[in-house]
Every structure is written in C-alpha cells, then in structure tokens.
GROMACS .gro file of C-alpha atoms in nm:
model
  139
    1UNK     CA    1   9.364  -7.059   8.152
    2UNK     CA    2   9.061  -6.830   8.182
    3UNK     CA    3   8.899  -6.779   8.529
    4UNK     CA    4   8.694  -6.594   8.747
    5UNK     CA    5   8.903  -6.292   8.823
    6UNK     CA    6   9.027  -6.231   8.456
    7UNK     CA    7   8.699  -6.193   8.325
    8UNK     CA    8   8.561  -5.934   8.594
    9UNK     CA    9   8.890  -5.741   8.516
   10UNK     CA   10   8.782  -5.683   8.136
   11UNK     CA   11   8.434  -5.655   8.219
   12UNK     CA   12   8.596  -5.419   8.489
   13UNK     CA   13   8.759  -5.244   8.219
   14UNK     CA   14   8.462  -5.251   7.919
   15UNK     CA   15   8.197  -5.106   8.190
   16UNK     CA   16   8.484  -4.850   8.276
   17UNK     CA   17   8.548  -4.765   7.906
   18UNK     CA   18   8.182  -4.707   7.857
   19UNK     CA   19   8.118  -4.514   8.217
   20UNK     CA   20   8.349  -4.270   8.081
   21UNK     CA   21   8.262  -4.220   7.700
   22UNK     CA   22   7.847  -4.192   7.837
   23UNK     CA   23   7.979  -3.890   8.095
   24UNK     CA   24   8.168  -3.776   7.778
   25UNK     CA   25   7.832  -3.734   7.537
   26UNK     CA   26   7.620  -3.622   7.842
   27UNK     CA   27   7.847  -3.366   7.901
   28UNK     CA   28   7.837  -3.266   7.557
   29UNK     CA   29   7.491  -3.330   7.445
   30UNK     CA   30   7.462  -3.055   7.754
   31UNK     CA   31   7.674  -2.833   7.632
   32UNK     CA   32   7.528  -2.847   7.264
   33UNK     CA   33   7.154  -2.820   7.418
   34UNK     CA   34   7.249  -2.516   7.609
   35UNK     CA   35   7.409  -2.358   7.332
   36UNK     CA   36   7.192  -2.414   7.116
   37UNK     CA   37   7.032  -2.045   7.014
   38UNK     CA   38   6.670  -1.927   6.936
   39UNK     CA   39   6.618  -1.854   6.600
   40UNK     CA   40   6.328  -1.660   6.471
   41UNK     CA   41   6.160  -1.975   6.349
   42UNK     CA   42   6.069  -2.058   6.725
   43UNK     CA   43   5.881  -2.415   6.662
   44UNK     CA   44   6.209  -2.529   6.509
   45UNK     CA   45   6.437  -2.394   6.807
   46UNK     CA   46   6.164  -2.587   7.050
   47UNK     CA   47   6.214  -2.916   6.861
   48UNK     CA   48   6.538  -2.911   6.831
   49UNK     CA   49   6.574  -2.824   7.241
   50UNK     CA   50   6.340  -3.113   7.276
   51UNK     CA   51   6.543  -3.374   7.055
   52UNK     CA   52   6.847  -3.266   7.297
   53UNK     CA   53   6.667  -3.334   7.598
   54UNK     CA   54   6.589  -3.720   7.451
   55UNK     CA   55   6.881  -3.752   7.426
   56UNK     CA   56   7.045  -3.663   7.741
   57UNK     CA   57   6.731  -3.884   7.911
   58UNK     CA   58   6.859  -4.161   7.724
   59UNK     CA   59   7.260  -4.096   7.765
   60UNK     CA   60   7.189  -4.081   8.173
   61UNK     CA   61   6.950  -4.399   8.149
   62UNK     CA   62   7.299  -4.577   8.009
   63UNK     CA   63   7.438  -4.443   8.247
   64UNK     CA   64   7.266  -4.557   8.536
   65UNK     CA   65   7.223  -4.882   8.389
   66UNK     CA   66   7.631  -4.885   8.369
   67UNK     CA   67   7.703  -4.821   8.720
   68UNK     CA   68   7.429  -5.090   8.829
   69UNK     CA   69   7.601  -5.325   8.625
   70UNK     CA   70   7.948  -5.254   8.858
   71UNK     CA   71   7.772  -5.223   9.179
   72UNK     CA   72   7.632  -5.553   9.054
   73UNK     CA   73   7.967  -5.684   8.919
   74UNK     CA   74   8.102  -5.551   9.224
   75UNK     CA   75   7.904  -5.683   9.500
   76UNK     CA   76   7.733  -5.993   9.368
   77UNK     CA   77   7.882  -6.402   9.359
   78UNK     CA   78   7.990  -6.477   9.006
   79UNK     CA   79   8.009  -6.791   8.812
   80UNK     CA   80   8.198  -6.897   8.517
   81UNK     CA   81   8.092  -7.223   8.357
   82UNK     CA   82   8.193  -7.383   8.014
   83UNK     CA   83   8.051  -7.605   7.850
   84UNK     CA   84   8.041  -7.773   7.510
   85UNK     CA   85   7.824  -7.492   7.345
   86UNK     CA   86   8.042  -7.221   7.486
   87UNK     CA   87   8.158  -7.054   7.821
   88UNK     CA   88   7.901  -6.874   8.047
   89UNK     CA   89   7.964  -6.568   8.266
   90UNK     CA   90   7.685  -6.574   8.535
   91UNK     CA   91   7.650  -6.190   8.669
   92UNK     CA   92   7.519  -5.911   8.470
   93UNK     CA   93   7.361  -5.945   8.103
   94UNK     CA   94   7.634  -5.786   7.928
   95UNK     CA   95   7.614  -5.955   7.652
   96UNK     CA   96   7.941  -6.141   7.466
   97UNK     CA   97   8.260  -6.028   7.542
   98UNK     CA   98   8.640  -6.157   7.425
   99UNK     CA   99   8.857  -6.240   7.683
  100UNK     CA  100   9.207  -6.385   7.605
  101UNK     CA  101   9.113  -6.454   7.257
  102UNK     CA  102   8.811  -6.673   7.390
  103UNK     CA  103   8.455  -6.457   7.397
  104UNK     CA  104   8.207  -6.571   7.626
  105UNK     CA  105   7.819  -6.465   7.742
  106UNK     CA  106   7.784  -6.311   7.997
  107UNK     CA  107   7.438  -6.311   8.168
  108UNK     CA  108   7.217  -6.289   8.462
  109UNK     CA  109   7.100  -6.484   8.740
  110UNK     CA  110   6.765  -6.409   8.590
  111UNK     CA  111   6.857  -6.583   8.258
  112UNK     CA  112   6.623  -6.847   8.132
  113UNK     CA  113   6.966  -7.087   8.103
  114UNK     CA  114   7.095  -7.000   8.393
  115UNK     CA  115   6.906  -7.210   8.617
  116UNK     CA  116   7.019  -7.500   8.361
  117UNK     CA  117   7.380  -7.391   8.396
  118UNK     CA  118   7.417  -7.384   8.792
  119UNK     CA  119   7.171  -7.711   8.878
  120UNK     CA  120   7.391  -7.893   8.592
  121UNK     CA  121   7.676  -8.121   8.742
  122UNK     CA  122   8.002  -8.110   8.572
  123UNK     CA  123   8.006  -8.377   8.288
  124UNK     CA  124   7.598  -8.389   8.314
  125UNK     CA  125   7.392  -8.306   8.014
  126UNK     CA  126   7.106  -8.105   7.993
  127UNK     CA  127   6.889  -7.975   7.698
  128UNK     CA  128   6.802  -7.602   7.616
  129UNK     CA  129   6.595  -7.453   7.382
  130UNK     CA  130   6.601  -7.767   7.142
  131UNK     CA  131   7.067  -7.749   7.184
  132UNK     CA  132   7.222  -8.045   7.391
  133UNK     CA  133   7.486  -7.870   7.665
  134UNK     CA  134   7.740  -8.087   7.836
  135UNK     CA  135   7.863  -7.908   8.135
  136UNK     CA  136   8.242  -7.909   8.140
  137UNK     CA  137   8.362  -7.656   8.405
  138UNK     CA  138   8.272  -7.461   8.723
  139UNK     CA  139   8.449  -7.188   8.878
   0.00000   0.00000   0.00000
C-alpha cells in the first residue's frame, strides 16, 4: 500500500542523493577553476576561467533549488491522490518518481491540475486538458 510517508522518504532520499552529488561537482568544478593555470595564450585562459565560473553559478543554482525543495518537503502539507490516469504527489514539482514499483508525479500546489485534483471528490470526475480523471484516493 503506498502512502503519504513512504513517498516523502524516497523523495527524502532522491533530494538527499542529489544534495550531495551537486556539493560533490561544486566542490570540484572549484577545485578545477582554481587550478586551472595561465597559459601564454591569455584570451584562452580567460574563457576557459569564465566557462568554470558558469558553471559553478549553475551547480549552486541546483543547489539552492534542492534545499528549497526539502525545506518545502519538509515544512509544507502534502497530498497524495490517485486516480484513474495515475497517482499525484501534491508538494514540490519534482517531477516522476518510482516508488514501490509504482512511479507517480509529483507536483506543486501551483500546478495547473492541482486545483482539479484537491476540489475533486473521491469517485467524482473531472476533465483536464481534453483527459477524463476519476478521482480514486486521498491521503
């Protein structure tokens, strides 16, 4: 049976896994920017010291947009809702994720469907985006 507290452990553990291997490349895209030496084609060394610095801006953007998604995760009401198209995880817009051999959305409060999927009552029908959804389960 999958419920409300199994699938914030995985997503638990998925934002964890990913927290961890984003401090990993910062840490090294760092390291290689830092050790990266001038050579006497200067415009070159410049580039490449800029391409490094993308990089970390975009590494520490994931980053920050990781630990939202736990404080988030963390902090905010959750609800899990099947229905006939599929199971929805209302909380952060993680995307699809495989819990228990089942994978389900997960998505925000913000979703267009959400408002569909919480003003739904169980065994009521409603229509999005041209797909009929029958509303099977809250939790």
């Amino acid at each position: 049976m999958l419920n409300k507290s199994v699938v914030i452990a995985e997503l638990n553990l998925q934002l964890s896994t990913k927290l961890s291997d984003l401090n990993a490349n910062l840490n090294s895209a760092i390291e290689s920017r830092n050790t990266d030496t001038k050579s006497s084609a200067g415009d070159k060394f410049e580039t490449s010291r800029e391409m490094a610095q993308i990089e970390i801006r975009k590494i520490e953007q994931q980053l920050f947009k990781t630990k939202q998604f736990i404080h988030i995760l963390k902090n905010n009401t959750t609800q899990l809702i099947t229905t006939n198209q599929g199971v929805f995880f209302i909380s952060i817009a993680y995307g699809k994720l495989a819990v228990n051999a089942l994978t389900l959305n997960c998505i925000s409060n913000s979703a267009p469907i959400t408002k569909y999927l919480l003003n739904t009552e169980i065994s009521a029908h409603f229509e999005f985006v041209g797909v009929a959804y029958k509303v099977l389960n809250k939790l």
